[in-house]
């Protein structure tokens, strides 16, 4: 689901047309790649390797014919690239680790080119790349900042490179109960909206359930801890980095209950049927565009995926306009709790 106009993606390629950077003959690596006309206009699909852990963006790239590798496959490869393109994320530790990875994969004499929107940390990103490897130039347009570096072999800050490479490594959170990492949603804490939803979960939930937008697994872990009659639980999550954490966090529970971890874009629909569904749906994408329609689609898909009499337990920001789709999709709808700007909604699918 790339944005119709992706300003950072468009601006990322301007240094090659406006600032004299040369597009190489050899392969190019694109970290956190997104599809769009600027990519198709400037790149040769036979020479481009992409990484993208967010399923909708990865699928869009693949539909356009680009090669998409996961993080592990990239780390295990010895291949080096004349140009490494980067769309850094907003979370700074994650972004710094991505710059360190870009440096790892850069061929001698190669160039790192990155771009961020101004309200998503562009100046910080530029400062960080300069600190790590030196700055070759910068260009601003479309409320974005593109910046680049051509570090000489061995002349970058080696000690800083080593520290930054580990900044987004998984680590224990919440007194060691869970494993998480920078960049995933609510990575270092229990999200207060999810905590409010957990308080409203009835202990008699039973049968087969699903967690839509499971993140690193907090909601699912609480469902299994509080509801002993649950026999199976499917976790749907579009961000592969988060899903890997959920798999680890629920490893012990998987010995007692059938679990399935699905790297899936919920908005495309679900084929299976469930007795209950829990969800803290997203309302924006990793590209930071505001998308309340994603939450509305989560609600519609949940209703279609519930068996007659099945229930959806969801939490959302109080201001989000979900009432119409809830009323259209469920036989009964009630607000179970409101606190700190959040609302917990329970929808029951009609039996007819």
CSV table of C-alpha atoms in Angstrom, one decimal:
chain,number,residue,atom,x,y,z
A,1,UNK,CA,0.0,0.0,0.0
A,2,UNK,CA,2.6,2.6,-1.0
A,3,UNK,CA,1.4,6.2,-0.9
A,4,UNK,CA,0.2,7.7,-4.2
A,5,UNK,CA,2.9,10.4,-3.8
A,6,UNK,CA,5.9,9.2,-1.9
A,7,UNK,CA,7.9,12.4,-1.4
A,8,UNK,CA,11.0,10.8,0.3
A,9,UNK,CA,11.2,8.2,-2.4
A,10,UNK,CA,11.1,10.9,-5.1
A,11,UNK,CA,13.6,13.1,-3.4
A,12,UNK,CA,16.0,10.2,-2.8
A,13,UNK,CA,16.9,10.0,-6.5
A,14,UNK,CA,17.4,13.8,-7.1
A,15,UNK,CA,21.1,13.7,-6.2
A,16,UNK,CA,21.6,11.5,-9.3
A,17,UNK,CA,19.9,14.0,-11.6
A,18,UNK,CA,20.6,17.3,-9.8
A,19,UNK,CA,23.9,16.9,-7.8
A,20,UNK,CA,26.1,14.9,-10.2
A,21,UNK,CA,26.0,11.5,-8.5
A,22,UNK,CA,26.6,8.7,-11.0
A,23,UNK,CA,24.3,5.7,-11.1
A,24,UNK,CA,26.6,2.6,-11.2
A,25,UNK,CA,26.8,-0.2,-13.7
A,26,UNK,CA,26.9,-2.8,-11.0
A,27,UNK,CA,24.3,-3.9,-8.4
A,28,UNK,CA,22.5,-1.4,-6.1
A,29,UNK,CA,21.2,-2.2,-2.6
A,30,UNK,CA,18.0,-0.4,-1.4
A,31,UNK,CA,17.4,-0.7,2.4
A,32,UNK,CA,13.8,-0.3,3.5
A,33,UNK,CA,12.8,0.1,-0.2
A,34,UNK,CA,9.4,1.2,-1.4
A,35,UNK,CA,8.0,0.9,-4.8
A,36,UNK,CA,6.9,3.9,-6.9
A,37,UNK,CA,7.5,5.7,-10.2
A,38,UNK,CA,10.8,7.3,-9.1
A,39,UNK,CA,12.2,3.8,-8.5
A,40,UNK,CA,11.0,2.5,-11.8
A,41,UNK,CA,12.3,5.5,-13.6
A,42,UNK,CA,15.8,5.5,-12.2
A,43,UNK,CA,16.6,1.8,-11.5
A,44,UNK,CA,17.2,-1.2,-13.5
A,45,UNK,CA,15.4,-4.2,-12.0
A,46,UNK,CA,18.2,-6.6,-13.0
A,47,UNK,CA,20.7,-4.6,-10.9
A,48,UNK,CA,18.6,-3.8,-7.8
A,49,UNK,CA,18.4,-5.7,-4.5
A,50,UNK,CA,15.8,-4.5,-2.0
A,51,UNK,CA,15.1,-5.2,1.7
A,52,UNK,CA,11.6,-4.6,3.1
A,53,UNK,CA,10.1,-6.3,6.2
A,54,UNK,CA,6.6,-4.6,5.9
A,55,UNK,CA,4.5,-7.0,3.9
A,56,UNK,CA,2.4,-4.6,1.8
A,57,UNK,CA,5.5,-2.7,0.7
A,58,UNK,CA,7.4,-5.9,0.0
A,59,UNK,CA,4.6,-7.3,-2.1
A,60,UNK,CA,4.4,-4.0,-4.1
A,61,UNK,CA,8.1,-4.3,-4.9
A,62,UNK,CA,7.7,-7.9,-6.0
A,63,UNK,CA,4.8,-7.1,-8.2
A,64,UNK,CA,7.0,-4.5,-10.0
A,65,UNK,CA,9.7,-7.2,-10.5
A,66,UNK,CA,12.3,-6.2,-7.9
A,67,UNK,CA,14.2,-8.7,-5.9
A,68,UNK,CA,13.3,-8.5,-2.2
A,69,UNK,CA,15.6,-10.2,0.4
A,70,UNK,CA,15.0,-10.6,4.1
A,71,UNK,CA,17.4,-9.3,6.7
A,72,UNK,CA,19.0,-12.6,7.4
A,73,UNK,CA,19.7,-13.4,3.8
A,74,UNK,CA,21.3,-10.0,3.3
A,75,UNK,CA,23.5,-10.4,6.4
A,76,UNK,CA,24.7,-13.8,5.2
A,77,UNK,CA,25.6,-12.5,1.8
A,78,UNK,CA,29.2,-11.3,1.1
A,79,UNK,CA,28.0,-9.1,-1.8
A,80,UNK,CA,29.0,-5.4,-1.8
A,81,UNK,CA,27.3,-2.6,-3.6
A,82,UNK,CA,28.5,0.5,-5.4
A,83,UNK,CA,25.4,2.4,-4.2
A,84,UNK,CA,23.4,1.8,-1.1
A,85,UNK,CA,20.1,3.6,-1.0
A,86,UNK,CA,18.4,4.1,2.4
A,87,UNK,CA,14.9,5.3,3.5
A,88,UNK,CA,15.7,5.6,7.2
A,89,UNK,CA,12.9,4.9,9.7
A,90,UNK,CA,11.8,7.5,12.3
A,91,UNK,CA,13.1,5.6,15.3
A,92,UNK,CA,16.7,6.8,15.7
A,93,UNK,CA,18.4,3.7,17.1
A,94,UNK,CA,16.8,1.7,14.3
A,95,UNK,CA,17.9,4.3,11.7
A,96,UNK,CA,21.5,4.3,13.1
A,97,UNK,CA,21.7,0.6,12.9
A,98,UNK,CA,20.5,0.8,9.3
A,99,UNK,CA,23.3,3.3,8.5
A,100,UNK,CA,25.8,0.8,10.0
A,101,UNK,CA,24.4,-1.9,7.8
A,102,UNK,CA,24.6,0.3,4.7
A,103,UNK,CA,28.3,0.8,5.5
A,104,UNK,CA,28.8,-2.9,5.9
A,105,UNK,CA,27.4,-3.6,2.5
A,106,UNK,CA,29.2,-0.7,0.7
A,107,UNK,CA,31.8,-1.6,-1.9
A,108,UNK,CA,35.2,0.4,-1.8
A,109,UNK,CA,34.5,3.8,-3.3
A,110,UNK,CA,30.8,3.4,-3.0
A,111,UNK,CA,28.1,5.9,-2.0
A,112,UNK,CA,25.4,5.8,0.6
A,113,UNK,CA,22.4,8.0,-0.3
A,114,UNK,CA,19.5,8.5,2.2
A,115,UNK,CA,16.4,10.6,2.4
A,116,UNK,CA,13.8,11.5,5.0
A,117,UNK,CA,11.0,14.0,5.2
A,118,UNK,CA,11.7,17.0,7.4
A,119,UNK,CA,9.2,16.1,10.0
A,120,UNK,CA,10.5,12.6,10.3
A,121,UNK,CA,14.0,13.2,11.5
A,122,UNK,CA,15.8,14.4,8.3
A,123,UNK,CA,18.2,16.7,10.1
A,124,UNK,CA,19.0,14.1,12.7
A,125,UNK,CA,19.6,11.5,10.0
A,126,UNK,CA,21.9,13.8,8.1
A,127,UNK,CA,23.9,14.5,11.3
A,128,UNK,CA,24.1,10.8,12.1
A,129,UNK,CA,25.5,9.8,8.7
A,130,UNK,CA,28.0,12.7,8.8
A,131,UNK,CA,29.1,11.5,12.3
A,132,UNK,CA,29.5,7.9,11.1
A,133,UNK,CA,31.1,8.3,7.7
A,134,UNK,CA,31.3,11.9,6.7
A,135,UNK,CA,29.0,13.9,4.5
A,136,UNK,CA,29.4,14.3,0.7
A,137,UNK,CA,26.4,16.6,0.2
A,138,UNK,CA,22.8,17.4,0.8
A,139,UNK,CA,19.8,18.4,-1.2
A,140,UNK,CA,16.3,19.6,0.0
A,141,UNK,CA,13.0,19.4,-1.9
A,142,UNK,CA,9.4,18.2,-1.4
A,143,UNK,CA,9.8,19.0,2.4
A,144,UNK,CA,12.4,16.3,2.4
A,145,UNK,CA,16.2,16.1,2.8
A,146,UNK,CA,18.4,13.8,0.7
A,147,UNK,CA,22.0,13.4,1.9
A,148,UNK,CA,24.9,11.2,1.0
A,149,UNK,CA,28.3,10.0,1.9
A,150,UNK,CA,31.3,8.4,0.1
A,151,UNK,CA,33.4,7.1,2.9
A,152,UNK,CA,37.0,6.3,2.1
A,153,UNK,CA,38.1,2.8,2.9
A,154,UNK,CA,38.7,2.4,6.6
A,155,UNK,CA,38.2,6.2,7.2
A,156,UNK,CA,34.8,6.0,8.9
A,157,UNK,CA,34.4,5.9,12.7
A,158,UNK,CA,35.0,2.2,13.3
A,159,UNK,CA,34.1,2.2,17.0
A,160,UNK,CA,30.9,4.1,16.4
A,161,UNK,CA,30.1,1.8,13.5
A,162,UNK,CA,30.3,-1.2,15.8
A,163,UNK,CA,28.1,0.4,18.5
A,164,UNK,CA,25.5,1.5,16.0
A,165,UNK,CA,25.3,-1.9,14.4
A,166,UNK,CA,23.9,-3.3,17.6
A,167,UNK,CA,21.5,-0.5,18.4
A,168,UNK,CA,18.4,-2.3,17.1
A,169,UNK,CA,19.3,-5.8,18.4
A,170,UNK,CA,16.5,-7.6,20.3
A,171,UNK,CA,16.6,-7.1,24.0
A,172,UNK,CA,14.5,-7.9,27.0
A,173,UNK,CA,11.8,-5.5,28.2
A,174,UNK,CA,9.1,-5.3,30.9
A,175,UNK,CA,11.3,-6.9,33.6
A,176,UNK,CA,12.5,-9.5,31.2
A,177,UNK,CA,9.1,-10.9,30.4
A,178,UNK,CA,9.3,-10.1,26.6
A,179,UNK,CA,11.9,-9.7,23.9
A,180,UNK,CA,11.6,-6.6,21.7
A,181,UNK,CA,13.7,-4.3,19.5
A,182,UNK,CA,13.7,-0.6,18.4
A,183,UNK,CA,11.5,0.2,15.5
A,184,UNK,CA,8.6,-2.1,16.2
A,185,UNK,CA,5.4,-0.6,17.6
A,186,UNK,CA,5.6,0.2,21.3
A,187,UNK,CA,9.0,-1.6,21.3
A,188,UNK,CA,10.1,-0.8,24.9
A,189,UNK,CA,6.8,-0.8,26.8
A,190,UNK,CA,3.4,-2.2,27.0
A,191,UNK,CA,1.2,0.0,24.9
A,192,UNK,CA,-1.5,1.6,27.1
A,193,UNK,CA,-4.2,1.0,24.6
A,194,UNK,CA,-3.4,-2.7,24.5
A,195,UNK,CA,-3.2,-2.8,28.3
A,196,UNK,CA,-6.8,-1.3,28.5
A,197,UNK,CA,-8.0,-3.9,26.0
A,198,UNK,CA,-6.5,-6.7,28.1
A,199,UNK,CA,-8.4,-5.5,31.2
A,200,UNK,CA,-11.7,-6.1,29.3
A,201,UNK,CA,-11.0,-9.6,28.0
A,202,UNK,CA,-13.4,-12.1,29.5
A,203,UNK,CA,-11.8,-15.2,31.0
A,204,UNK,CA,-14.3,-17.4,29.2
A,205,UNK,CA,-13.0,-16.8,25.7
A,206,UNK,CA,-12.8,-20.2,24.1
A,207,UNK,CA,-12.0,-22.0,20.9
A,208,UNK,CA,-10.0,-20.7,18.0
A,209,UNK,CA,-9.0,-17.0,17.9
A,210,UNK,CA,-6.9,-14.5,16.0
A,211,UNK,CA,-4.9,-11.4,16.9
A,212,UNK,CA,-5.0,-8.9,14.0
A,213,UNK,CA,-1.9,-6.7,14.0
A,214,UNK,CA,-0.2,-8.8,16.7
A,215,UNK,CA,3.0,-6.8,17.0
A,216,UNK,CA,5.6,-8.4,19.3
A,217,UNK,CA,2.9,-10.6,20.9
A,218,UNK,CA,1.7,-8.8,24.0
A,219,UNK,CA,-2.1,-9.2,23.4
A,220,UNK,CA,-1.8,-12.8,22.3
A,221,UNK,CA,0.3,-13.6,25.4
A,222,UNK,CA,-2.4,-12.1,27.7
A,223,UNK,CA,-5.2,-14.0,25.9
A,224,UNK,CA,-3.4,-17.3,26.5
A,225,UNK,CA,-2.6,-16.4,30.1
A,226,UNK,CA,-6.1,-15.3,31.0
A,227,UNK,CA,-8.3,-17.6,28.9
A,228,UNK,CA,-7.6,-21.3,29.5
A,229,UNK,CA,-10.3,-22.5,27.1
A,230,UNK,CA,-8.6,-21.0,24.0
A,231,UNK,CA,-7.4,-24.0,21.9
A,232,UNK,CA,-5.7,-22.2,19.0
A,233,UNK,CA,-4.6,-18.7,18.1
A,234,UNK,CA,-3.4,-17.2,14.8
A,235,UNK,CA,-1.2,-14.1,14.9
A,236,UNK,CA,-1.4,-11.8,11.9
A,237,UNK,CA,1.3,-9.2,11.5
A,238,UNK,CA,2.5,-7.3,8.5
A,239,UNK,CA,5.9,-6.3,10.0
A,240,UNK,CA,8.2,-9.3,9.8
A,241,UNK,CA,10.6,-7.9,12.5
A,242,UNK,CA,7.7,-7.8,15.0
A,243,UNK,CA,6.4,-11.2,14.1
A,244,UNK,CA,9.8,-12.8,14.7
A,245,UNK,CA,9.7,-11.4,18.2
A,246,UNK,CA,6.1,-12.7,18.8
A,247,UNK,CA,7.3,-16.1,17.8
A,248,UNK,CA,10.0,-16.0,20.5
A,249,UNK,CA,7.7,-14.4,23.1
A,250,UNK,CA,5.0,-17.1,22.7
A,251,UNK,CA,7.4,-20.1,22.4
A,252,UNK,CA,6.5,-21.6,25.7
A,253,UNK,CA,2.7,-21.0,25.2
A,254,UNK,CA,3.0,-22.9,21.9
A,255,UNK,CA,3.6,-26.1,23.8
A,256,UNK,CA,0.0,-25.9,25.2
A,257,UNK,CA,-2.0,-24.2,22.5
A,258,UNK,CA,-1.8,-24.4,18.7
A,259,UNK,CA,-0.2,-21.2,17.4
A,260,UNK,CA,0.3,-20.0,13.9
A,261,UNK,CA,2.4,-16.9,13.0
A,262,UNK,CA,1.3,-15.3,9.7
A,263,UNK,CA,3.3,-12.5,7.9
A,264,UNK,CA,0.2,-11.1,6.3
A,265,UNK,CA,-1.5,-7.9,5.3
A,266,UNK,CA,-4.9,-8.1,7.1
A,267,UNK,CA,-6.4,-5.5,4.7
A,268,UNK,CA,-6.2,-8.1,1.9
A,269,UNK,CA,-8.6,-10.3,3.8
A,270,UNK,CA,-8.5,-13.6,5.8
A,271,UNK,CA,-9.7,-17.0,4.7
A,272,UNK,CA,-10.1,-18.7,8.0
A,273,UNK,CA,-13.0,-18.4,10.5
A,274,UNK,CA,-12.7,-17.7,14.2
A,275,UNK,CA,-14.7,-17.8,17.5
A,276,UNK,CA,-13.1,-14.5,18.6
A,277,UNK,CA,-10.7,-11.9,17.4
A,278,UNK,CA,-8.6,-9.3,19.3
A,279,UNK,CA,-7.0,-6.3,17.7
A,280,UNK,CA,-5.2,-3.0,18.3
A,281,UNK,CA,-5.3,-2.0,14.6
A,282,UNK,CA,-2.8,0.4,13.1
A,283,UNK,CA,-3.9,3.7,11.7
A,284,UNK,CA,-0.7,4.7,9.7
A,285,UNK,CA,1.9,2.9,7.7
A,286,UNK,CA,5.7,2.7,8.2
A,287,UNK,CA,5.9,5.6,5.7
A,288,UNK,CA,4.0,7.6,8.4
A,289,UNK,CA,1.0,8.5,6.3
A,290,UNK,CA,-2.2,8.8,8.4
A,291,UNK,CA,-4.5,6.0,7.3
A,292,UNK,CA,-7.6,5.6,9.4
A,293,UNK,CA,-9.0,3.5,6.5
A,294,UNK,CA,-6.6,0.7,7.6
A,295,UNK,CA,-8.5,0.4,10.9
A,296,UNK,CA,-11.8,0.4,9.2
A,297,UNK,CA,-10.6,-2.4,6.9
A,298,UNK,CA,-9.4,-4.4,9.9
A,299,UNK,CA,-12.9,-4.1,11.4
A,300,UNK,CA,-14.6,-5.3,8.1
A,301,UNK,CA,-12.2,-8.2,7.7
A,302,UNK,CA,-12.7,-9.2,11.4
A,303,UNK,CA,-16.5,-9.3,10.9
A,304,UNK,CA,-16.2,-11.4,7.8
A,305,UNK,CA,-13.8,-13.8,9.6
A,306,UNK,CA,-15.9,-14.4,12.7
A,307,UNK,CA,-18.3,-17.3,13.0
A,308,UNK,CA,-21.9,-16.4,13.8
A,309,UNK,CA,-22.0,-15.2,17.4
A,310,UNK,CA,-18.2,-14.6,17.4
A,311,UNK,CA,-16.8,-11.4,19.0
A,312,UNK,CA,-14.3,-8.8,18.1
A,313,UNK,CA,-12.5,-7.1,21.0
A,314,UNK,CA,-10.6,-4.0,19.7
A,315,UNK,CA,-9.1,-0.8,21.1
A,316,UNK,CA,-8.7,2.4,19.2
A,317,UNK,CA,-8.0,6.1,19.8
A,318,UNK,CA,-11.2,7.7,20.9
A,319,UNK,CA,-11.4,10.2,18.0
A,320,UNK,CA,-11.1,7.6,15.2
A,321,UNK,CA,-14.3,7.4,13.1
A,322,UNK,CA,-15.1,3.7,13.3
A,323,UNK,CA,-18.7,3.8,14.5
A,324,UNK,CA,-20.3,3.5,11.0
A,325,UNK,CA,-18.3,0.5,9.9
A,326,UNK,CA,-18.8,-1.2,13.3
A,327,UNK,CA,-22.6,-0.7,13.1
A,328,UNK,CA,-22.7,-2.0,9.5
A,329,UNK,CA,-20.5,-5.0,10.3
A,330,UNK,CA,-21.8,-6.3,13.6
A,331,UNK,CA,-25.2,-7.2,15.1
A,332,UNK,CA,-24.3,-5.8,18.5
A,333,UNK,CA,-21.7,-3.1,19.3
A,334,UNK,CA,-20.8,-1.7,22.7
A,335,UNK,CA,-18.1,0.5,24.2
A,336,UNK,CA,-16.7,-1.6,27.0
A,337,UNK,CA,-14.2,1.0,28.5
A,338,UNK,CA,-12.7,4.4,27.8
A,339,UNK,CA,-9.5,5.8,29.3
A,340,UNK,CA,-6.6,8.1,28.5
A,341,UNK,CA,-8.0,8.9,25.0
A,342,UNK,CA,-8.7,5.2,24.1
A,343,UNK,CA,-11.9,3.2,23.7
A,344,UNK,CA,-12.4,-0.6,23.9
A,345,UNK,CA,-15.2,-1.8,21.6
A,346,UNK,CA,-16.8,-5.2,21.5
A,347,UNK,CA,-18.6,-6.2,18.4
A,348,UNK,CA,-20.7,-9.4,18.2
A,349,UNK,CA,-21.5,-10.9,14.8
A,350,UNK,CA,-25.2,-11.6,14.3
A,351,UNK,CA,-26.2,-15.3,14.3
A,352,UNK,CA,-28.6,-14.9,11.3
